[in-house]
Structures are given as structure tokens and as C-alpha cells.
Amino acid sequence: MISLAKTDAEKDALRKLLGYIANRTLTGTQAWTCFSSPKPEHLFNKKKLSLTFTKDEIDAFKSIKKKCVGKLELKHSRACAYCRRAVGRYGFGWHIEHVYPKASFPAQTFSLGNLTIGCVDCNLWKAARVDKWTLAQGIRIIEPIADGFRYGDHLNLVHLATEDICFVKYNPTSNPGTETYEKLQFADIERSTIIDSVNGELAALHRRMNDILADAQGDDSKTELVALLGKLKSSIYRLG
Ligand SMILES: [Zn+2]
């Protein structure tokens, strides 16, 4: 990501965070919080660790993040790397997704090659069901950043829409594809797509929940809310 830093101030600001990771002052997750939600003071480790940032550093983080978001949107055609649904202004809320999780692979936290686009749903389930075991088991779901990666080698995706109904179906064709389908709860995506297309009120509620999820996922203090919303969404669409 240092390649996106164009001025000395931007390079210095990013190097400061890389230094904190290298000397283990911060975990990858904490350093990413300083970068993605920049503010004058961050408190960590039950407020025992206080780190301060100047206005120039805060501006540098915002500028680099904006460039990073633009680059990822262009590279991935504004679609989630896992479920391939549209994200952004006219699609689902999304986050910069660390394929190798920053908690287990802190040195990869600011590596552009480790970043992709993850929608709110894939982000939620990957964090809960994949990331914690990645270090011990390796990545068992699809790896959208791998050399020569082709989505169609792992999952066939059918998306049909008429004026009345919308239908999406994933068919896994490899072990990583099957793991992705199961761990990232693609059955919920299939159900919610068709139900939302015929029930406008539920679709509006779903959009609202996704907006709240998108905001909460960037905030470490809201993990309980994120987990609750994930369960709520699943239970709604299983009843539906
Ligand atoms: Zn997704």
C-alpha cells in the first residue's frame, strides 16, 4: 500500500503504522483501525495504550484509503470477491477485505496484494467462520487474490432477473468452492435474493439492516451488534 502514498507525509504516516506492527506495539487489527478510522487519539489494550496522530497523518490515512478504495473498485468491477454481488452506491455495503486476516497475518495488513472487496454478508461470515482458523488450517475457501484465480473454477453462478422476480444460484465445483458456499452462508444469499424481489417491505428492512451492518463492521466495539444482526438476517430468511 506504500505504493499508493505519493507524498512524503503519506509515506511517513503509513511507515509509522508499519513500525508499530513490526515492533509489536500494535496488532494488525489495531493498526488497521488507526488507518481506516483515523482520529487524533486511539486507545487500546483497555485504555493502557494511547497513540496520537497529527492532522497531517490523519489526512494522509484518508487520502491513501481513498486511493485504495478506488483501485479495488476498479480492479474488482465493484463486486464482492466472494459472492460476486454488486457493491457500492447502487449495491451492497462493502469493506476492504483482508484475504489473509490481519489478526493472524499482521505483516499483510497493508499489503495491497492481500486486499479485495468483501460485501457486508461475506465479511460477516468470513470473520466469524474462516479467519479464526486460517493460521492453523490455511485458507480453505476460495482465494480471490491467488495467481491465476478464476471464479468459475470454483463456483458457477446463475443470476436471473425478470420484471417480477430475481433469482440467484451458486453451484460449487471445487472443494474451496464448497467451503465458500457453506462457510459464507451462500444459501442465505439465494433465499434473500428471491424473497426480497417479491417482498418490497422485507427488501427495505434488509437494506436498512445491511446499512447498519456496514457501519458497525468497521467498529471493534460493535462486534456483538454485528453478530446479532447476522443471526437475525439468517433467521428471517429461513422463516421466509
Ligand atoms: Zn459477498
PDB file of N, CA, C and O and ligand atoms in Angstrom, residues 79-85 87 92-93 117-123 170 184 186 189, ligand 1:
ATOM      1  N   ALA A  79     -17.658  -5.405  -7.363  1.00  0.00           N
ATOM      2  CA  ALA A  79     -18.405  -6.606  -6.972  1.00  0.00           C
ATOM      3  C   ALA A  79     -17.655  -7.302  -5.842  1.00  0.00           C
ATOM      4  O   ALA A  79     -16.419  -7.257  -5.777  1.00  0.00           O
ATOM      5  N   CYS A  80     -18.421  -7.949  -4.950  1.00  0.00           N
ATOM      6  CA  CYS A  80     -17.800  -8.699  -3.851  1.00  0.00           C
ATOM      7  C   CYS A  80     -16.978  -9.845  -4.450  1.00  0.00           C
ATOM      8  O   CYS A  80     -17.438 -10.559  -5.339  1.00  0.00           O
ATOM      9  N   ALA A  81     -15.762 -10.035  -3.931  1.00  0.00           N
ATOM     10  CA  ALA A  81     -14.877 -11.064  -4.484  1.00  0.00           C
ATOM     11  C   ALA A  81     -15.379 -12.473  -4.201  1.00  0.00           C
ATOM     12  O   ALA A  81     -14.989 -13.412  -4.887  1.00  0.00           O
ATOM     13  N   TYR A  82     -16.257 -12.612  -3.201  1.00  0.00           N
ATOM     14  CA  TYR A  82     -16.716 -13.956  -2.820  1.00  0.00           C
ATOM     15  C   TYR A  82     -18.068 -14.310  -3.445  1.00  0.00           C
ATOM     16  O   TYR A  82     -18.221 -15.364  -4.037  1.00  0.00           O
ATOM     17  N   CYS A  83     -19.064 -13.418  -3.290  1.00  0.00           N
ATOM     18  CA  CYS A  83     -20.404 -13.759  -3.802  1.00  0.00           C
ATOM     19  C   CYS A  83     -20.686 -13.115  -5.148  1.00  0.00           C
ATOM     20  O   CYS A  83     -21.674 -13.458  -5.797  1.00  0.00           O
ATOM     21  N   ARG A  84     -19.835 -12.176  -5.553  1.00  0.00           N
ATOM     22  CA  ARG A  84     -19.954 -11.509  -6.852  1.00  0.00           C
ATOM     23  C   ARG A  84     -21.184 -10.607  -6.983  1.00  0.00           C
ATOM     24  O   ARG A  84     -21.570 -10.239  -8.093  1.00  0.00           O
ATOM     25  N   ARG A  85     -21.814 -10.259  -5.860  1.00  0.00           N
ATOM     26  CA  ARG A  85     -22.920  -9.300  -5.954  1.00  0.00           C
ATOM     27  C   ARG A  85     -22.358  -7.890  -6.044  1.00  0.00           C
ATOM     28  O   ARG A  85     -21.268  -7.603  -5.535  1.00  0.00           O
ATOM     29  N   VAL A  87     -21.554  -4.136  -5.313  1.00  0.00           N
ATOM     30  CA  VAL A  87     -21.391  -3.363  -4.075  1.00  0.00           C
ATOM     31  C   VAL A  87     -21.268  -1.886  -4.442  1.00  0.00           C
ATOM     32  O   VAL A  87     -21.158  -1.532  -5.614  1.00  0.00           O
ATOM     33  N   PHE A  92     -24.578  -3.438  -2.481  1.00  0.00           N
ATOM     34  CA  PHE A  92     -24.425  -3.701  -1.057  1.00  0.00           C
ATOM     35  C   PHE A  92     -23.278  -2.877  -0.455  1.00  0.00           C
ATOM     36  O   PHE A  92     -22.328  -2.531  -1.159  1.00  0.00           O
ATOM     37  N   GLY A  93     -23.407  -2.634   0.851  1.00  0.00           N
ATOM     38  CA  GLY A  93     -22.298  -2.003   1.572  1.00  0.00           C
ATOM     39  C   GLY A  93     -21.106  -2.956   1.520  1.00  0.00           C
ATOM     40  O   GLY A  93     -21.284  -4.166   1.428  1.00  0.00           O
ATOM     41  N   ILE A 117     -12.406  -6.867  -2.251  1.00  0.00           N
ATOM     42  CA  ILE A 117     -13.684  -6.282  -1.856  1.00  0.00           C
ATOM     43  C   ILE A 117     -14.555  -7.363  -1.230  1.00  0.00           C
ATOM     44  O   ILE A 117     -14.734  -8.437  -1.811  1.00  0.00           O
ATOM     45  N   GLY A 118     -15.084  -7.093  -0.035  1.00  0.00           N
ATOM     46  CA  GLY A 118     -15.990  -8.037   0.613  1.00  0.00           C
ATOM     47  C   GLY A 118     -17.294  -7.346   0.981  1.00  0.00           C
ATOM     48  O   GLY A 118     -17.274  -6.303   1.626  1.00  0.00           O
ATOM     49  N   CYS A 119     -18.448  -7.912   0.551  1.00  0.00           N
ATOM     50  CA  CYS A 119     -19.739  -7.304   0.911  1.00  0.00           C
ATOM     51  C   CYS A 119     -20.002  -7.530   2.404  1.00  0.00           C
ATOM     52  O   CYS A 119     -19.293  -8.307   3.060  1.00  0.00           O
ATOM     53  N   VAL A 120     -21.029  -6.887   2.934  1.00  0.00           N
ATOM     54  CA  VAL A 120     -21.279  -6.987   4.384  1.00  0.00           C
ATOM     55  C   VAL A 120     -21.514  -8.432   4.815  1.00  0.00           C
ATOM     56  O   VAL A 120     -21.061  -8.852   5.882  1.00  0.00           O
ATOM     57  N   ASP A 121     -22.220  -9.209   4.001  1.00  0.00           N
ATOM     58  CA  ASP A 121     -22.529 -10.585   4.397  1.00  0.00           C
ATOM     59  C   ASP A 121     -21.275 -11.463   4.383  1.00  0.00           C
ATOM     60  O   ASP A 121     -21.007 -12.188   5.343  1.00  0.00           O
ATOM     61  N   CYS A 122     -20.528 -11.411   3.286  1.00  0.00           N
ATOM     62  CA  CYS A 122     -19.323 -12.247   3.205  1.00  0.00           C
ATOM     63  C   CYS A 122     -18.314 -11.836   4.272  1.00  0.00           C
ATOM     64  O   CYS A 122     -17.645 -12.681   4.882  1.00  0.00           O
ATOM     65  N   ASN A 123     -18.225 -10.527   4.530  1.00  0.00           N
ATOM     66  CA  ASN A 123     -17.335 -10.017   5.562  1.00  0.00           C
ATOM     67  C   ASN A 123     -17.707 -10.589   6.930  1.00  0.00           C
ATOM     68  O   ASN A 123     -16.860 -11.061   7.693  1.00  0.00           O
ATOM     69  N   TYR A 170     -25.845 -20.513  -6.645  1.00  0.00           N
ATOM     70  CA  TYR A 170     -24.420 -20.834  -6.708  1.00  0.00           C
ATOM     71  C   TYR A 170     -24.266 -22.354  -6.766  1.00  0.00           C
ATOM     72  O   TYR A 170     -24.898 -23.074  -5.985  1.00  0.00           O
ATOM     73  N   LEU A 184     -19.631 -19.152   4.068  1.00  0.00           N
ATOM     74  CA  LEU A 184     -20.109 -17.775   3.875  1.00  0.00           C
ATOM     75  C   LEU A 184     -21.623 -17.720   3.671  1.00  0.00           C
ATOM     76  O   LEU A 184     -22.177 -16.698   3.273  1.00  0.00           O
ATOM     77  N   PHE A 186     -23.919 -18.936   1.570  1.00  0.00           N
ATOM     78  CA  PHE A 186     -24.500 -18.514   0.294  1.00  0.00           C
ATOM     79  C   PHE A 186     -25.969 -18.931   0.157  1.00  0.00           C
ATOM     80  O   PHE A 186     -26.709 -18.334  -0.622  1.00  0.00           O
ATOM     81  N   ILE A 189     -27.966 -16.029   0.801  1.00  0.00           N
ATOM     82  CA  ILE A 189     -27.993 -15.073  -0.307  1.00  0.00           C
ATOM     83  C   ILE A 189     -29.039 -15.510  -1.334  1.00  0.00           C
ATOM     84  O   ILE A 189     -29.819 -14.701  -1.831  1.00  0.00           O
TER      85      ILE A 189
HETATM   86 ZN    ZN B   1     -20.251 -11.088  -0.816  1.00  0.00          ZN
END
